Tab-separated table of C-alpha atoms in Angstrom:
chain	number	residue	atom	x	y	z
A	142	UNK	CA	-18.949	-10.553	-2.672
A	143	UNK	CA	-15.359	-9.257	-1.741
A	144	UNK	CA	-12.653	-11.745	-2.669
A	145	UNK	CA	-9.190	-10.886	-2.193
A	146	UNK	CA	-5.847	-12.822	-4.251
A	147	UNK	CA	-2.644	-12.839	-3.344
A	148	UNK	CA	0.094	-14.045	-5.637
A	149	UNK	CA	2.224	-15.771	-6.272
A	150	UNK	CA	1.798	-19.004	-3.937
A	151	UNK	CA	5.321	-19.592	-3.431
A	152	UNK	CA	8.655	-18.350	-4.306
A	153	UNK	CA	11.954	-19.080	-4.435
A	154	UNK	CA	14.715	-16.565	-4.201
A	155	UNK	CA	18.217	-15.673	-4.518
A	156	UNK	CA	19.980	-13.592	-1.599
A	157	UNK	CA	20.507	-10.219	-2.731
A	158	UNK	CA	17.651	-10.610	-5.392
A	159	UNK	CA	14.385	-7.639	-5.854
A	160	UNK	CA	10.920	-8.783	-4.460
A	161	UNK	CA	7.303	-7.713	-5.519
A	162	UNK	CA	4.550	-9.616	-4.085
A	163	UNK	CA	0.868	-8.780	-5.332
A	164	UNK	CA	-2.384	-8.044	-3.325
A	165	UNK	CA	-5.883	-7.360	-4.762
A	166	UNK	CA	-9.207	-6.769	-3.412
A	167	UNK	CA	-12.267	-7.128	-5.085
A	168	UNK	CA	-15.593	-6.203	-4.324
A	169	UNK	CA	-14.944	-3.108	-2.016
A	170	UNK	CA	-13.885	0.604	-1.907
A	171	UNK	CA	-11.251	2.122	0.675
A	172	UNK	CA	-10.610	-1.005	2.708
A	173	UNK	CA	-7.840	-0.620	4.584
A	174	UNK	CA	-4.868	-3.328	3.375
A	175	UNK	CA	-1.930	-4.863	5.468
A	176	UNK	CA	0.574	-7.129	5.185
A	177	UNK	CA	1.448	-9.734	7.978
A	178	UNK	CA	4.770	-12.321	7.975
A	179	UNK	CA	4.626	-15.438	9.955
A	180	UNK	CA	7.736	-17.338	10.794
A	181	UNK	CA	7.611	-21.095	11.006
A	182	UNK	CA	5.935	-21.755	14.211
A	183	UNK	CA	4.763	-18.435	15.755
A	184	UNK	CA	2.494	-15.559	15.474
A	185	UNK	CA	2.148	-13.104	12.795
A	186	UNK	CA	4.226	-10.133	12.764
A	187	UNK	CA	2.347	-7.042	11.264
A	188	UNK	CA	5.085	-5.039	8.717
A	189	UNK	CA	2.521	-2.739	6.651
A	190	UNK	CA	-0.721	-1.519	6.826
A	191	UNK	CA	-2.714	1.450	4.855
A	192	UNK	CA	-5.880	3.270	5.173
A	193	UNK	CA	-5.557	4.887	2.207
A	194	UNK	CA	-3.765	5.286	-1.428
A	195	UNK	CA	-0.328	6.355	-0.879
A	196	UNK	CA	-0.762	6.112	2.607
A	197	UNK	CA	1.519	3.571	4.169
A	198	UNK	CA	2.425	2.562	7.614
A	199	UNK	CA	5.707	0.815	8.428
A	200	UNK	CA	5.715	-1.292	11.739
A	201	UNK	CA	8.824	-2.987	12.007
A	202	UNK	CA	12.016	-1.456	10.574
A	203	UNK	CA	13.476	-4.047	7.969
A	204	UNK	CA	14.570	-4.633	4.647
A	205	UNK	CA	10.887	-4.503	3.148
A	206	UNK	CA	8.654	-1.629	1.836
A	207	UNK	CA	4.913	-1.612	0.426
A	208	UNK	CA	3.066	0.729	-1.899
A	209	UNK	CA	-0.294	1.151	-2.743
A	210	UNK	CA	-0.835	2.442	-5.827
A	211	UNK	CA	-4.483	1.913	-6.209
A	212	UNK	CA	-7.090	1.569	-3.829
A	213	UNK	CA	-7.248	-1.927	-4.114
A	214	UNK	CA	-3.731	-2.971	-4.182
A	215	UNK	CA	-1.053	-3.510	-2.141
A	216	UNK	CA	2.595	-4.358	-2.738
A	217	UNK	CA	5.327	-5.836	-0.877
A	218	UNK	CA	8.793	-5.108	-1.774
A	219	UNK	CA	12.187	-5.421	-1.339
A	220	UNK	CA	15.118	-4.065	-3.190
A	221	UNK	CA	17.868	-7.141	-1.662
A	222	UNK	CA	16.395	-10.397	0.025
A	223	UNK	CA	18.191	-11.016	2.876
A	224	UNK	CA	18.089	-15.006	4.462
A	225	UNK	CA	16.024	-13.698	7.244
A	226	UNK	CA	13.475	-12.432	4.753
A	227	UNK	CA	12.186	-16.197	4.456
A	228	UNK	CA	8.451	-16.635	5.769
A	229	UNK	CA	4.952	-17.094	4.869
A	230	UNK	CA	3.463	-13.503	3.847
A	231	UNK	CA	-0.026	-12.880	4.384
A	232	UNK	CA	-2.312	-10.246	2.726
A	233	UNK	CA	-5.090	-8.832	4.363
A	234	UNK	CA	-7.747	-6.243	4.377
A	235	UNK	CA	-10.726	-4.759	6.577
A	236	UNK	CA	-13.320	-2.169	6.261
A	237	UNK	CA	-12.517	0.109	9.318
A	238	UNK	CA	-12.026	-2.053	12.752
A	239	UNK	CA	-14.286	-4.686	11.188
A	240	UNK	CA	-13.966	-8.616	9.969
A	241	UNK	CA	-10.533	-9.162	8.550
A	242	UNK	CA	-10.354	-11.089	5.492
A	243	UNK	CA	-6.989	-12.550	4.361
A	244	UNK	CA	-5.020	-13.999	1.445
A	245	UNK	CA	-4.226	-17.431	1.173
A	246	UNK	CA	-0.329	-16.188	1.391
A	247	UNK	CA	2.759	-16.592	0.014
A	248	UNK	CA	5.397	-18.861	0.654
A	249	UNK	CA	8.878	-17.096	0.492
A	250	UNK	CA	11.932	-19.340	0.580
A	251	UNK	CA	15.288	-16.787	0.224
A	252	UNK	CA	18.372	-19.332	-0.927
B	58	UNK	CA	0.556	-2.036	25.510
B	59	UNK	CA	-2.091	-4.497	23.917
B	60	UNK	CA	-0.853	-8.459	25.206
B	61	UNK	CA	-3.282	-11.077	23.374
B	62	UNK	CA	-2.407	-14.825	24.786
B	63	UNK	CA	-3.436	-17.826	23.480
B	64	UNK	CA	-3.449	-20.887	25.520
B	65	UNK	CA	-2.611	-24.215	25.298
B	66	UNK	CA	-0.230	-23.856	22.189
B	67	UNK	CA	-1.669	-27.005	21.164
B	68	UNK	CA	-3.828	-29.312	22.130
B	69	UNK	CA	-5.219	-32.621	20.896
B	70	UNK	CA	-8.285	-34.730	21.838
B	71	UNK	CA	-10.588	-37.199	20.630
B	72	UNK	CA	-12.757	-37.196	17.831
B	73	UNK	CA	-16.443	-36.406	19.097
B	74	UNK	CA	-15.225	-34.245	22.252
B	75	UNK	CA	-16.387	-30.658	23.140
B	76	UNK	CA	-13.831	-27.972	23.622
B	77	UNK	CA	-12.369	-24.670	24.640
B	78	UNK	CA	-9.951	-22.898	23.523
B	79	UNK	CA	-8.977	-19.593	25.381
B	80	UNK	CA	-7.627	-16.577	24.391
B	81	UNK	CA	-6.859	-13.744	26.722
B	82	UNK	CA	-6.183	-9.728	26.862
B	83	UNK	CA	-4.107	-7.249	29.103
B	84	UNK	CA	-6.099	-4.102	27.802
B	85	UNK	CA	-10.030	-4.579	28.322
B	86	UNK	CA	-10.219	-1.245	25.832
B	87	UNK	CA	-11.070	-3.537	22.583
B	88	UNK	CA	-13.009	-2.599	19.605
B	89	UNK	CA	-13.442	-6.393	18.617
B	90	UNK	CA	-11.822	-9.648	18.767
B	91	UNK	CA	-12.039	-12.019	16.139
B	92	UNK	CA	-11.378	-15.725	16.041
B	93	UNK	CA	-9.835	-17.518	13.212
B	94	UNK	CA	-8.328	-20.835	11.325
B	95	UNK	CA	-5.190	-21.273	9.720
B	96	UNK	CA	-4.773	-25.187	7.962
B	97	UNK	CA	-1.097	-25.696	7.572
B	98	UNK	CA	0.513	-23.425	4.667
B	99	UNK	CA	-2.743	-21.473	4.101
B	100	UNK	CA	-4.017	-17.858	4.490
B	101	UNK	CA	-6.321	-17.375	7.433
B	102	UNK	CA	-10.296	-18.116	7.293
B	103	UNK	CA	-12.656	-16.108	9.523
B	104	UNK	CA	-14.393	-17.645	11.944
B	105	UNK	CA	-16.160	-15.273	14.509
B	106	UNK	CA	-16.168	-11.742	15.337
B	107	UNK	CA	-17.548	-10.814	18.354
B	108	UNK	CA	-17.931	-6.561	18.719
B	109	UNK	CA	-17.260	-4.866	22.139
B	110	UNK	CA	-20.476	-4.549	23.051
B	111	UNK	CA	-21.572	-8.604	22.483
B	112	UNK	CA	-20.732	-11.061	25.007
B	113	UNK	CA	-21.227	-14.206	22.394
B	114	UNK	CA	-21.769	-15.099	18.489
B	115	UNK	CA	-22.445	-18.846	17.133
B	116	UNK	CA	-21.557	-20.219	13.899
B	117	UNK	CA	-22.614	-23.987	13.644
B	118	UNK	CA	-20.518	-25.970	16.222
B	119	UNK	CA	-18.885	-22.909	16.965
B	120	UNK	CA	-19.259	-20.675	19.945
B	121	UNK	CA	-17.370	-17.506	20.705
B	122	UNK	CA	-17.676	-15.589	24.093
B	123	UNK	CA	-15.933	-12.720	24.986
B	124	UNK	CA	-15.663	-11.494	28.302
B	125	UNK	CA	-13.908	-7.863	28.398
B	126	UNK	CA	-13.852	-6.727	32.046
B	127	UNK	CA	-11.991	-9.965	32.536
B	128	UNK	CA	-9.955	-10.088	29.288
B	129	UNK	CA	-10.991	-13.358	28.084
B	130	UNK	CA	-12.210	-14.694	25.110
B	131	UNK	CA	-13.095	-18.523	24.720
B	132	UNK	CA	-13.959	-20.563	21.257
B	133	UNK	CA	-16.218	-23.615	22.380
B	134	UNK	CA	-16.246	-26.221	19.783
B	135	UNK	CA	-19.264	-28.716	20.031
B	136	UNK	CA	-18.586	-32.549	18.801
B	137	UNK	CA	-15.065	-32.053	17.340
B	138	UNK	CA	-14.546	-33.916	14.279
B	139	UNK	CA	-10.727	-34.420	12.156
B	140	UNK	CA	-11.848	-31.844	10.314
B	141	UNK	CA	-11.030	-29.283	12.606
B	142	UNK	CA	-7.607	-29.486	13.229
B	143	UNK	CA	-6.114	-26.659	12.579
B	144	UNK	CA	-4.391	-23.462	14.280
B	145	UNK	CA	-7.108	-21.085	15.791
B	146	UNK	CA	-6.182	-17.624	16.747
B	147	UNK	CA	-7.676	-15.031	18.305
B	148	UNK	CA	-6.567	-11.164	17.391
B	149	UNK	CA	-8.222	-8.475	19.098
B	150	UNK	CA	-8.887	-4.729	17.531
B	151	UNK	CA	-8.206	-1.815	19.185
B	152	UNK	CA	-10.235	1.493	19.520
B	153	UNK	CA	-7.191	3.754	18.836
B	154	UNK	CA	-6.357	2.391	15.404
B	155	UNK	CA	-7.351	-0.712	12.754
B	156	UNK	CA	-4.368	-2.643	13.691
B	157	UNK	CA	-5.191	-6.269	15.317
B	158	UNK	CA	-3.234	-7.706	18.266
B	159	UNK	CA	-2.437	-11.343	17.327
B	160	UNK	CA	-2.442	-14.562	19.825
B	161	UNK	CA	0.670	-16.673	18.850
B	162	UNK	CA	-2.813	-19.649	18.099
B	163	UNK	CA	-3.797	-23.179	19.778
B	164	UNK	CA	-2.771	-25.584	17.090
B	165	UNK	CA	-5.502	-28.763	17.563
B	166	UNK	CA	-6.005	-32.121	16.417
B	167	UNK	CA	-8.389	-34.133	16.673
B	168	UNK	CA	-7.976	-37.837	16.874
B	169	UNK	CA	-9.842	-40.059	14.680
């Protein structure tokens, strides 16, 4: 069965400090991976997606970047946490237009 | 552009009561639309995915229609219990891409 794990769980961060958050998938081949931030409260905000290795798709312009250096992982980044950075990020991954299957997320406090 | 609307934004009833929640889309051009639960500070769990060309899928206590020439899509949950409080949302999936259009979720209690 496909599993997916996000990590870490929660995090705690300095302004003006790096960021790497993890996503794996297990189980699959070529799924295609995204990663979603929800603010307290309201919907979730799609930032990355990618259908492919090396293949990345930016939709909002921000202070975050992804990679995916192997089929089955995904990374968020950031090179200088701003405040507004804070949220709950949320892994998640799909074979085509199919069933979405998510993370349990990470919960990103920027100090 | 792809609108997906999701309401109430929350709504709470009695334990043992039968339910809807709606969701609702501006472009009937979907490829899917999936339902799903977030509990508080946790990823998202699957519920239902209904595909273009279904009109309903069942899952327990849980029914999911989907009605595309009038952009709705309703969750009907049978005999709610405290259990299922939770946010629901609905995203739908678009032919043109694999990107999902998220509802901003119904966040439901249920009394005791």
């Amino acid at each position: 069965s496909q599993t997916i794990h996000q990590w870490p769980a929660t995090l705690v961060q300095p302004v003006g400090s790096p960021l790497s958050l993890e996503c794996t998938v297990e189980g699959t081949s070529n799924p295609n991976l995204y990663w979603y931030r929800q603010a307290a409260g309201r919907g979730l905000q799609l930032l990355f997606y990618s259908v492919g290795i090396g293949q990345i798709s930016s939709e909002v312009p921000q202070n975050l970047s992804a990679s995916r250096p192997q089929d089955r992982q995904f990374i968020l980044s950031s090179k200088k946490l701003l405040l507004s950075d804070s949220g709950f990020y949320l892994c998640a991954w799909t074979r085509g237009a199919a069933e979405a299957f998510f993370g349990q997320g990470t919960r990103l406090t920027v100090v | 552009k792809q609108e997906v609307t999701q309401i109430p934004a929350a709504l709470s009833v009695p334990e043992g009561e039968n339910l809807v929640l709606n969701c609702s889309f501006t472009d009937s051009a979907i490829y899917n639309l999936q339902w799903f639960r977030q509990d508080p500070g946790k990823g998202l769990t699957s519920l239902l995915l209904i595909q273009s060309s279904q009109r309903e899928q069942t899952s327990g206590r849980l029914n999911a229609s989907l009605d595309k020439s009038s952009g709705r899509s309703t969750l009907y949950i049978a005999a709610s219990q405290p259990g299922d409080s939770a946010t629901y949302l609905c995203a739908a999936s678009m032919d043109s891409n694999y990107q999902l259009i998220w509802g901003a979720g119904t966040k439901l209690i249920i009394k005791p």
